[in-house]
Structure formats: structure tokens, C-alpha cells
Amino acid sequence: MILYLLKSSACLLILLGVYKFFLEKEKMLHFNRYFLLFSLIFSFSIPLISVEIAQENIEIEEVNKFISTENIPINIPNEITRNEIQNTDYQGIIKYIYIIITLFLLIKFTKNLLVFTNKIRQNQKVIVDGKSFILLKEKVELCTFLNYVFINEDEYNSIENELISHELTHIRQFHTLDILFIEILLIVFWFNPLLYFYKKAIRLNHEFMADDAVNQKFQNIRFYQELLLQKSIGSLTFNLTSNLTFQITKQRLLMMTAHTSAKVALLKKVMLLPVFLILLFSFIDISFAQKPTKSLEIQVVPIDKSKKKLTQKDVNMNNASIHIFEDFNPAIHEKGKIKYPKKYSELTDEEKKKLSESPSYSEKNTTTDEMMELWASTDKYGVWVDSKRIPNSKLNNYKAADIAEFSISRLYKNAQVGNRRFQIDLMTHKYYDEVYIKEVKESPLFFLDKRTNKNKLNKKS
């Protein structure tokens, strides 16, 4: 999901820059409208496209062949590690914050729609040429929503024809649909600031289009400009509307006298084609399908069990985190749930006796050059060395003897990118001894399983 958001945001930013520098000041109003809308759809859709390219590579006949050694730490869904617990906590908090804000915005959006519905239902309606004028008692600035024009009842008979024509253009060209579209995107992607710039650009272009329609009809630009200056100080306005605002009046006045030749317009449109093609091939998900070309026999290398394991005496028990599994109601919870960690001093004497002698950590285990070659040669694996993501090809700079510990994790579906299905975590000897073990000793992690039906739970998992 993070990769998708980064790709879509980068695409949004590039296309917004193209619009601001090459299109916004050009009198290509209808084209600009569709460019902005298409840019939104394009940016959120392209990262979802996946293209598979056939590529000859090493055949992987039995993935499980190299994970059969007893003590190699393979991350499976029901195994809990220190990083997974921390990530789960952070992800849970972020998830709840996102849901709360999204619900708030959805309620606000719905409330705004109800405001229009109530005003349409509670006030006098006058239908002219199939368009509905809602006469309001309060002093409001002239505005539109869907097929309705909202106007103060005292101004209805005295409002200038140019302003009425402006609002009717918003209705005829369905500008409200554009606003609703961007507002819905903002409910879902409220954290993306680029969408607010798109919203501003779309609304401004709507005003350009309506102004252009007025000037084509009445052929008196000077009078219309003076009229806008008189009306630029607005009063009460509603969200989700196309209306006259003082902030954009200057830009509107300049656009009325702007001119873009047909040649310049055509040239700029043609120049956009390579931009979209470059973005297309830059942000789609390209994966490579392996064609079996050679078989690789993996030899399991046994672990040297003579090495000393860490015990409670080797670590700082005062700073230890104890995570406890306890029984839960099967009708509510399928599996035991981890409680927030306790300190060692908070455990009872009985709990201390049940605590494992060794903390939860990964002992050194040995890989092979053949396995390193496999991981480097196929994109089925995402490779991390010393907690840093590296391109698979850079794994060729390491030998099996350089690696102190490795683990293999099968990625969940929502974490899979392209053809990647596994994550390889490697530690060099220096990182293992100077960073990892030091962290384990200083902040050890223990698990205390107090479930009475844990065998039954394990069978379910």
C-alpha cells in the first residue's frame, strides 16, 4: 500500500506541475478540464497495472528444501517476533486514526449534501428553461449545485443576466460532478495534500469556462469584468459549489483577455503524449516470469549447536519485555491474544518459573553460496541486509561466509509487489555481534504461554 501511495503521489505531482507550467494560463479550457480529471484517474490507476515479462532464470523446484533445518527462523503467520509486535502496534494506531478521520469527513460530506437537500425542499422553487432557481431568504452569493441555482429571493428579479448565464453554464457543463468526484477522493485520500491543489485548479478552470461562455454570448468583456469586480466581495457560500470568490477574480479577469493559437494548443497537446507514456512505463508494476532453464540443488547445512546460547543471566532482565498468551472466549477469538508486555518485576513467582530460560532471538545459522546465488538471481525474493533493503543483484557482493544469520518470510498477499513472494533477512557477523545481540541483551523479549487449550489453537492455525 505504501508503494502504491508513493507511486500515485509522484504521478499526481508530475502531472500537476505539467498543468501549472504549461496549461493553466492557456485558453484551452475544455481540454484543461479533462486533463485534470484524467490526471487523477491516471495517477490512481497506473500503479495498479501489472505487466508480466517472460525471463529465463533458475528453476526453483522445492522452495521448502532449504528451510527444513530445525532452528532456522522462518517467519510464519502465527510466529511473533519483536519487530512484528512493534509494527502491529503502529499499524493499528495508524489504521484507527485513518478510519476516524475518514468517517468524520464522510459525515461532513453527507451533512453538506443534506444542507442542499433541505434548502431545495424548504424554499420556493422557480423553474426557468428546465433549470430550478431556489429562492433563499438569507443573503447568499449566487451559486449552483447539480441542476439548481441558489439565489436570494430579493435579488432574483434584479440580478444581471450575465451572472445568471454564468451559473447556468456550470449546470449545462455538469461542473458539480467534477467537484463531487474530487471531494470523494479527498474523503479516501485526505492525507494527500496534492488533491487539495487539484481541487483548487478544477474549481478555477470551471470559472474560466463559465466566464468564456458568458463573453461569447454577450460580447461585452469590459462590462462583465466591471460587474465581477463589483460582486467579488461575497457573503455566505456553501461547500461543493461553483461560485464567485474574490481570491480568483484577478485570474479570471486575466483569462478573459488571454489567447492561445490553434498551433500552440495542438503542439502542447502532442507534447503531453510522451509525458503520459513515460509515466505509464515508470509507474506500472513490471514483473518477470521465470522460464525454467536449470535446476539448482540446495544442500542444507546443519547448525553448529555447540555455540553458547543466551540465557537469563546474559541479559538485562530488569529491562525485559514479557508478552503473555492467555485463553480467550472461542466464540470471539479464534486464537490467543498477546497482552501488552509486562516487566519481569511484575511477574508472579509462578510466572517466573514458567518463563523460558532463553530470550526470544535468532541464533546464528549458516547459509550456502548456492542459496545466495538463488536469492540474487530471482525477483521472487526481497533482500534485506543488516536491516536495509538492497537490490537483489548487490547480494553478489556477499559470500555465504559473510552471513551470520538469515531468515525467510512468506509475504502476505497485500505486501506482495510484482513477482515478489518471500523476504530474505540477512545479518553480517559484525551487525549480528555489535548491533543485534547487543539489543537482545539490553532489551530482551520473552513469551509466556498461559493458554490451557494451546494445542487446540495450534491445530486451528
Coordinates of C-alpha atoms in Angstrom, one line a residue:
M1 CA 0.0 0.0 0.0
I2 CA 2.8 2.4 0.8
L3 CA 4.5 1.8 -2.5
Y4 CA 1.1 2.4 -4.3
L5 CA 0.6 5.7 -2.5
L6 CA 4.2 6.8 -3.3
K7 CA 3.7 6.0 -7.0
S8 CA 0.3 7.6 -7.3
S9 CA 1.5 10.7 -5.4
A10 CA 4.6 11.1 -7.6
C11 CA 2.4 10.8 -10.7
L12 CA -0.1 13.4 -9.3
L13 CA 2.8 15.8 -8.6
I14 CA 4.3 15.5 -12.0
L15 CA 1.0 16.0 -13.9
L16 CA 0.1 18.9 -11.6
G17 CA 3.4 20.5 -12.4
V18 CA 2.8 20.0 -16.1
Y19 CA -0.6 21.7 -15.8
K20 CA 0.7 24.6 -13.7
F21 CA 3.6 25.4 -16.0
F22 CA 2.3 24.5 -19.5
L23 CA -1.5 24.5 -19.5
E24 CA -3.2 26.7 -16.8
K25 CA -2.6 30.0 -18.4
E26 CA -3.5 28.8 -21.9
K27 CA -7.0 29.3 -23.2
M28 CA -7.6 25.6 -23.7
L29 CA -10.4 25.4 -21.1
H30 CA -12.3 22.3 -22.0
F31 CA -9.1 20.4 -22.7
N32 CA -7.7 21.5 -19.3
R33 CA -10.8 20.3 -17.6
Y34 CA -10.4 16.8 -19.0
F35 CA -6.7 16.8 -18.4
L36 CA -7.1 17.4 -14.7
L37 CA -9.8 14.8 -14.3
F38 CA -7.8 12.3 -16.4
S39 CA -4.7 13.0 -14.4
L40 CA -6.5 12.0 -11.2
I41 CA -7.8 8.8 -12.7
F42 CA -4.5 8.0 -14.4
S43 CA -2.4 8.6 -11.2
F44 CA -4.6 6.3 -9.0
S45 CA -4.9 3.6 -11.7
I46 CA -1.5 3.2 -13.2
P47 CA 0.2 1.8 -10.1
L48 CA -2.4 -1.0 -10.1
I49 CA -1.5 -2.2 -13.5
S50 CA 0.8 -5.2 -13.5
V51 CA 2.7 -6.4 -16.6
E52 CA 4.4 -9.8 -16.7
I53 CA 7.5 -10.3 -18.9
A54 CA 8.9 -13.7 -19.6
Q55 CA 12.5 -14.1 -18.5
E56 CA 14.8 -17.1 -18.3
N57 CA 16.1 -17.8 -14.9
I58 CA 16.9 -20.5 -12.4
E59 CA 14.3 -23.1 -11.7
I60 CA 13.0 -23.3 -8.2
E61 CA 11.8 -26.8 -7.7
E62 CA 11.4 -27.1 -4.0
V63 CA 11.4 -23.9 -2.0
N64 CA 11.0 -25.7 1.3
K65 CA 14.2 -27.6 0.7
F66 CA 16.3 -25.0 2.4
I67 CA 14.0 -24.3 5.3
S68 CA 13.9 -27.8 6.7
T69 CA 16.7 -27.3 9.2
E70 CA 15.3 -27.4 12.7
N71 CA 16.5 -24.0 14.1
I72 CA 16.4 -21.7 11.0
P73 CA 13.9 -19.0 12.0
I74 CA 11.2 -19.0 9.3
N75 CA 8.6 -16.3 9.8
I76 CA 5.1 -17.9 9.5
P77 CA 1.8 -16.1 10.3
N78 CA 1.5 -17.5 13.9
E79 CA 5.1 -16.7 14.9
I80 CA 5.5 -13.5 16.8
T81 CA 8.8 -11.5 16.7
R82 CA 9.8 -8.2 18.4
N83 CA 9.6 -6.2 15.1
E84 CA 6.2 -7.7 14.2
I85 CA 4.7 -6.7 17.6
Q86 CA 6.0 -3.2 17.2
N87 CA 4.8 -2.9 13.6
T88 CA 1.4 -4.3 14.6
D89 CA 1.0 -1.6 17.3
Y90 CA 2.0 1.2 15.0
Q91 CA -0.1 -0.1 12.1
G92 CA -3.1 -0.5 14.4
I93 CA -2.8 3.1 15.7
I94 CA -2.4 4.5 12.2
K95 CA -5.4 2.4 11.0
Y96 CA -7.7 3.7 13.7
I97 CA -6.6 7.3 13.1
Y98 CA -7.3 6.9 9.4
I99 CA -10.7 5.4 10.0
I100 CA -11.7 8.1 12.4
I101 CA -10.7 11.0 10.2
T102 CA -12.3 9.3 7.1
L103 CA -15.6 8.8 8.9
F104 CA -15.5 12.4 10.1
L105 CA -15.0 13.7 6.5
L106 CA -17.7 11.3 5.2
I107 CA -20.2 12.6 7.8
K108 CA -19.2 16.2 6.9
F109 CA -19.7 15.5 3.2
T110 CA -23.1 13.9 3.8
K111 CA -24.1 16.8 6.0
N112 CA -23.3 19.3 3.2
L113 CA -25.4 17.3 0.8
L114 CA -28.3 17.4 3.3
V115 CA -27.9 21.1 3.6
F116 CA -28.6 21.5 -0.1
T117 CA -31.4 18.9 0.1
N118 CA -33.1 20.8 2.9
K119 CA -32.8 24.2 1.1
I120 CA -34.3 22.7 -2.0
R121 CA -37.2 21.2 -0.1
Q122 CA -37.9 24.1 2.3
N123 CA -37.6 27.1 -0.1
Q124 CA -39.6 28.4 -3.0
K125 CA -38.6 26.9 -6.4
V126 CA -38.9 28.7 -9.8
I127 CA -38.2 26.7 -12.9
V128 CA -36.9 28.5 -16.0
D129 CA -35.9 26.6 -19.2
G130 CA -35.7 23.4 -17.2
K131 CA -33.3 24.8 -14.6
S132 CA -34.5 25.3 -11.0
F133 CA -33.9 28.5 -9.1
I134 CA -34.1 28.1 -5.3
L135 CA -35.1 31.4 -3.7
L136 CA -33.5 31.8 -0.3
K137 CA -34.4 34.2 2.4
E138 CA -30.9 34.6 3.7
K139 CA -28.3 36.7 1.9
V140 CA -26.1 34.4 -0.1
E141 CA -23.8 34.6 -3.0
L142 CA -25.1 33.2 -6.3
C143 CA -24.1 29.6 -6.7
T144 CA -25.1 26.3 -8.3
F145 CA -25.3 22.7 -7.3
L146 CA -26.3 20.0 -9.8
N147 CA -29.4 21.4 -11.6
Y148 CA -30.2 24.1 -9.1
V149 CA -29.3 27.8 -8.8
F150 CA -29.3 29.2 -5.3
I151 CA -30.1 32.9 -5.1
N152 CA -31.5 35.4 -2.6
E153 CA -35.2 35.9 -3.3
D154 CA -34.9 39.7 -3.2
E155 CA -32.2 39.7 -5.9
Y156 CA -33.9 37.2 -8.2
N157 CA -35.6 39.9 -10.3
S158 CA -32.7 42.3 -10.3
I159 CA -29.7 40.0 -10.9
E160 CA -27.7 40.7 -14.0
N161 CA -28.3 38.4 -17.0
E162 CA -24.5 37.8 -17.3
L163 CA -24.3 36.3 -13.8
I164 CA -27.3 34.1 -14.4
S165 CA -25.8 32.9 -17.6
H166 CA -22.5 32.2 -15.7
E167 CA -24.3 29.9 -13.3
L168 CA -26.4 28.2 -16.0
T169 CA -23.1 27.3 -17.7
H170 CA -22.0 25.5 -14.6
I171 CA -25.2 23.5 -14.8
R172 CA -25.1 22.8 -18.6
Q173 CA -21.4 21.6 -18.3
F174 CA -22.1 19.4 -15.2
H175 CA -19.3 21.1 -13.2
T176 CA -20.8 19.8 -9.9
L177 CA -19.9 16.3 -10.9
D178 CA -16.3 17.2 -11.1
I179 CA -16.4 18.7 -7.6
L180 CA -18.2 15.7 -6.2
F181 CA -15.6 13.5 -7.7
I182 CA -12.6 15.3 -6.1
E183 CA -14.5 15.6 -2.8
I184 CA -14.9 11.8 -2.7
L185 CA -11.2 11.3 -3.5
L186 CA -10.4 13.7 -0.6
I187 CA -12.5 11.6 1.8
V188 CA -10.5 8.5 1.0
F189 CA -7.1 10.2 0.4
W190 CA -7.4 13.1 2.8
F191 CA -3.8 12.8 3.8
N192 CA -2.6 13.6 0.3
P193 CA -2.1 17.4 0.0
L194 CA -1.8 17.2 -3.8
L195 CA -5.5 16.6 -4.1
Y196 CA -6.3 20.0 -2.5
F197 CA -4.3 21.7 -5.2
Y198 CA -6.2 19.6 -7.8
K199 CA -9.5 20.7 -6.3
K200 CA -8.4 24.4 -6.5
A201 CA -7.3 24.0 -10.1
I202 CA -10.5 22.3 -11.1
R203 CA -12.7 24.9 -9.5
L204 CA -10.7 27.8 -11.1
N205 CA -11.0 26.2 -14.5
H206 CA -14.7 25.9 -14.0
E207 CA -14.9 29.7 -13.5
F208 CA -12.8 30.2 -16.7
M209 CA -15.2 28.1 -18.7
A210 CA -18.3 29.8 -17.4
D211 CA -16.7 33.3 -18.0
D212 CA -15.8 32.3 -21.5
A213 CA -19.4 31.2 -22.2
V214 CA -20.8 34.5 -20.9
N215 CA -18.4 36.6 -23.1
Q216 CA -19.2 34.5 -26.2
K217 CA -22.9 35.1 -25.6
F218 CA -22.9 38.8 -24.6
Q219 CA -19.8 40.0 -26.4
N220 CA -19.0 42.7 -23.8
I221 CA -15.9 41.7 -21.9
R222 CA -15.3 45.1 -20.3
F223 CA -18.8 45.3 -18.8
Y224 CA -18.6 41.8 -17.5
Q225 CA -15.2 42.4 -15.9
E226 CA -16.5 45.5 -14.1
L227 CA -19.5 43.5 -12.9
L228 CA -17.3 40.8 -11.4
L229 CA -15.3 43.4 -9.5
Q230 CA -18.5 44.8 -8.0
K231 CA -19.6 41.3 -7.0
S232 CA -16.3 40.0 -5.8
I233 CA -17.0 40.7 -2.1
G234 CA -19.1 37.6 -1.3
S235 CA -21.2 36.7 1.6
L236 CA -22.3 33.2 2.7
T237 CA -21.3 30.4 0.4
F238 CA -21.8 26.6 0.5
N239 CA -19.2 23.8 0.0
L240 CA -19.4 21.7 -3.2
T241 CA -20.4 24.7 -5.3
S242 CA -19.1 26.6 -8.2
N243 CA -19.2 30.3 -7.1
L244 CA -17.7 33.7 -7.4
T245 CA -14.9 34.3 -5.0
F246 CA -12.6 37.3 -4.5
Q247 CA -9.4 35.3 -4.4
I248 CA -9.8 34.1 -8.0
T249 CA -11.3 37.2 -9.6
K250 CA -7.9 38.6 -10.8
Q251 CA -7.1 35.3 -12.5
R252 CA -10.5 35.2 -14.1
L253 CA -10.1 38.8 -15.5
L254 CA -6.7 37.9 -17.0
M255 CA -8.0 34.8 -18.6
M256 CA -10.9 36.7 -20.4
T257 CA -8.3 38.5 -22.5
A258 CA -5.9 35.7 -23.0
H259 CA -5.5 34.0 -26.3
T260 CA -4.0 30.7 -27.4
S261 CA -3.4 30.0 -31.1
A262 CA -4.6 26.7 -32.6
K263 CA -0.9 25.8 -33.4
V264 CA 0.3 26.3 -29.8
A265 CA -2.7 24.4 -28.4
L266 CA -2.0 21.5 -30.8
L267 CA 1.7 21.5 -30.0
K268 CA 1.1 21.4 -26.3
K269 CA -1.4 18.6 -26.6
V270 CA 1.0 16.5 -28.7
M271 CA 3.8 17.1 -26.2
L272 CA 1.7 15.6 -23.4
L273 CA 1.7 12.2 -25.1
P274 CA 5.3 11.3 -24.3
V275 CA 4.8 12.6 -20.7
F276 CA 2.0 10.1 -20.2
L277 CA 3.9 7.3 -21.9
I278 CA 7.0 7.9 -19.6
L279 CA 4.8 7.9 -16.5
L280 CA 3.0 4.8 -17.7
F281 CA 6.2 2.7 -18.0
S282 CA 7.7 4.3 -14.9
F283 CA 4.9 3.5 -12.5
I284 CA 3.3 0.3 -13.7
D285 CA 4.3 -2.8 -11.9
I286 CA 6.5 -4.9 -14.2
S287 CA 7.2 -8.4 -13.1
F288 CA 9.3 -11.1 -14.7
A289 CA 8.1 -14.6 -15.1
Q290 CA 10.8 -17.2 -14.8
K291 CA 11.3 -19.8 -17.5
P292 CA 13.0 -23.0 -16.1
T293 CA 16.5 -23.2 -17.5
K294 CA 18.5 -25.0 -14.9
S295 CA 17.8 -26.9 -11.7
L296 CA 19.6 -25.9 -8.5
E297 CA 20.2 -28.5 -5.8
I298 CA 20.1 -26.9 -2.3
Q299 CA 22.2 -28.5 0.3
V300 CA 21.0 -28.0 3.9
V301 CA 23.9 -27.0 6.2
P302 CA 23.5 -28.1 9.8
I303 CA 23.8 -25.5 12.5
D304 CA 26.7 -25.7 14.9
K305 CA 24.8 -26.4 18.2
S306 CA 27.9 -26.3 20.3
K307 CA 27.7 -22.4 20.4
K308 CA 26.6 -21.0 23.7
K309 CA 23.0 -19.8 23.8
L310 CA 21.9 -16.7 25.6
T311 CA 20.2 -17.2 29.0
Q312 CA 18.5 -15.0 31.6
K313 CA 21.9 -14.5 33.2
D314 CA 23.3 -12.9 30.0
V315 CA 20.6 -10.3 29.5
N316 CA 19.2 -7.3 31.4
M317 CA 16.1 -8.9 33.0
N318 CA 15.2 -5.5 34.5
N319 CA 14.5 -4.2 31.0
A320 CA 12.9 -7.4 29.7
S321 CA 9.5 -7.3 27.9
I322 CA 7.3 -10.3 28.8
H323 CA 4.4 -10.9 26.4
I324 CA 1.7 -13.2 27.8
F325 CA -0.7 -15.5 25.9
E326 CA -3.9 -16.3 27.7
D327 CA -7.2 -18.1 27.0
F328 CA -10.0 -16.1 25.3
N329 CA -13.6 -16.9 24.6
P330 CA -13.5 -19.1 21.5
A331 CA -16.8 -17.6 20.2
I332 CA -15.0 -14.2 20.0
H333 CA -11.3 -15.0 19.5
E334 CA -10.0 -17.9 17.4
K335 CA -6.5 -17.6 18.8
G336 CA -4.8 -16.5 22.0
K337 CA -4.2 -12.8 22.0
I338 CA -1.0 -11.1 23.2
K339 CA -1.4 -8.7 26.1
Y340 CA 0.6 -5.6 26.5
P341 CA 4.1 -6.5 27.8
K342 CA 4.8 -6.8 31.5
K343 CA 8.1 -6.1 33.2
Y344 CA 10.0 -9.0 34.8
S345 CA 9.4 -7.5 38.2
E346 CA 5.7 -7.6 37.6
L347 CA 5.6 -11.3 37.2
T348 CA 4.5 -13.6 40.0
D349 CA 6.9 -16.3 41.3
E350 CA 4.9 -18.9 39.4
E351 CA 5.1 -17.0 36.2
K352 CA 8.8 -16.5 36.6
K353 CA 9.2 -20.3 36.9
K354 CA 7.3 -20.9 33.7
L355 CA 9.3 -18.3 31.8
S356 CA 11.8 -19.8 29.3
E357 CA 15.4 -19.7 30.2
S358 CA 16.5 -18.2 26.9
P359 CA 15.1 -15.0 25.5
S360 CA 13.5 -14.9 22.0
Y361 CA 16.2 -14.2 19.5
S362 CA 17.7 -15.7 16.4
E363 CA 20.8 -17.8 16.8
K364 CA 23.5 -17.8 14.2
N365 CA 22.8 -20.2 11.3
T366 CA 24.7 -20.8 8.1
T367 CA 23.6 -20.3 4.5
T368 CA 25.3 -21.5 1.3
D369 CA 26.7 -19.9 -1.8
E370 CA 24.1 -21.7 -3.8
M371 CA 21.3 -20.2 -1.8
M372 CA 22.9 -16.7 -2.1
E373 CA 23.0 -17.2 -5.8
L374 CA 19.4 -18.2 -5.9
W375 CA 18.3 -15.1 -3.9
A376 CA 20.3 -12.8 -6.1
S377 CA 19.0 -14.2 -9.4
T378 CA 15.3 -14.1 -9.0
D379 CA 12.8 -11.3 -8.1
K380 CA 10.7 -13.7 -6.0
Y381 CA 12.8 -12.6 -3.1
G382 CA 13.1 -9.2 -1.5
V383 CA 16.5 -9.0 0.2
W384 CA 17.4 -7.1 3.3
V385 CA 21.0 -7.0 4.7
D386 CA 21.6 -5.6 8.2
S387 CA 18.0 -4.1 8.3
K388 CA 18.5 -2.3 5.0
R389 CA 16.7 -3.1 1.7
I390 CA 19.2 -3.8 -1.2
P391 CA 18.7 -4.7 -4.9
N392 CA 19.0 -8.5 -5.4
S393 CA 22.0 -8.0 -7.7
K394 CA 24.0 -6.4 -4.8
L395 CA 23.8 -9.7 -3.0
N396 CA 26.6 -10.9 -5.4
N397 CA 28.9 -8.7 -3.3
Y398 CA 28.5 -11.1 -0.3
K399 CA 29.6 -14.6 0.3
A400 CA 27.9 -17.2 2.5
A401 CA 30.7 -16.9 4.9
D402 CA 29.9 -13.2 5.4
I403 CA 26.4 -14.0 6.7
A404 CA 25.9 -14.8 10.4
E405 CA 22.1 -15.3 10.4
F406 CA 19.3 -15.4 7.9
S407 CA 15.6 -15.9 7.9
I408 CA 12.9 -16.3 5.2
S409 CA 9.4 -14.9 5.4
R410 CA 6.5 -15.6 3.2
L411 CA 4.9 -12.3 2.4
Y412 CA 1.2 -11.7 2.9
K413 CA -0.8 -11.0 -0.2
N414 CA -1.2 -7.3 0.5
A415 CA 2.6 -7.0 0.9
Q416 CA 3.5 -8.7 -2.4
V417 CA 4.9 -6.5 -5.1
G418 CA 5.1 -7.8 -8.6
N419 CA 6.6 -11.3 -8.5
R420 CA 8.0 -11.0 -5.0
R421 CA 6.6 -13.7 -2.6
F422 CA 9.4 -14.0 0.0
Q423 CA 11.5 -11.7 2.1
I424 CA 15.1 -12.7 3.0
D425 CA 16.6 -11.0 6.1
L426 CA 20.4 -11.4 6.4
M427 CA 22.8 -10.2 9.1
T428 CA 26.5 -9.9 8.6
H429 CA 28.7 -11.1 11.5
K430 CA 29.6 -7.5 12.5
Y431 CA 26.0 -6.4 12.6
Y432 CA 24.9 -9.6 14.5
D433 CA 27.6 -9.3 17.2
E434 CA 27.7 -5.5 17.6
V435 CA 24.1 -4.4 17.0
Y436 CA 21.6 -7.3 17.1
I437 CA 22.9 -9.3 20.1
K438 CA 23.6 -6.0 22.0
E439 CA 20.0 -5.1 21.5
V440 CA 18.8 -8.5 22.6
K441 CA 20.9 -8.4 25.7
E442 CA 19.8 -4.9 26.7
S443 CA 16.1 -5.3 25.8
P444 CA 15.3 -9.0 25.8
L445 CA 12.0 -10.3 24.7
F446 CA 10.3 -13.3 26.4
F447 CA 7.0 -15.1 25.8
L448 CA 4.9 -16.7 28.5
D449 CA 2.2 -19.0 27.2
K450 CA -0.6 -19.5 29.8
R451 CA -3.2 -20.9 27.4
T452 CA -4.8 -24.2 28.6
N453 CA -6.0 -25.0 25.1
K454 CA -2.9 -24.0 23.1
N455 CA -2.7 -27.4 21.4
K456 CA -6.2 -27.0 20.0
L457 CA -5.4 -23.4 18.9
N458 CA -2.2 -24.5 17.2
K459 CA -4.2 -27.1 15.2
K460 CA -6.5 -24.4 14.0
S461 CA -3.6 -22.2 12.9

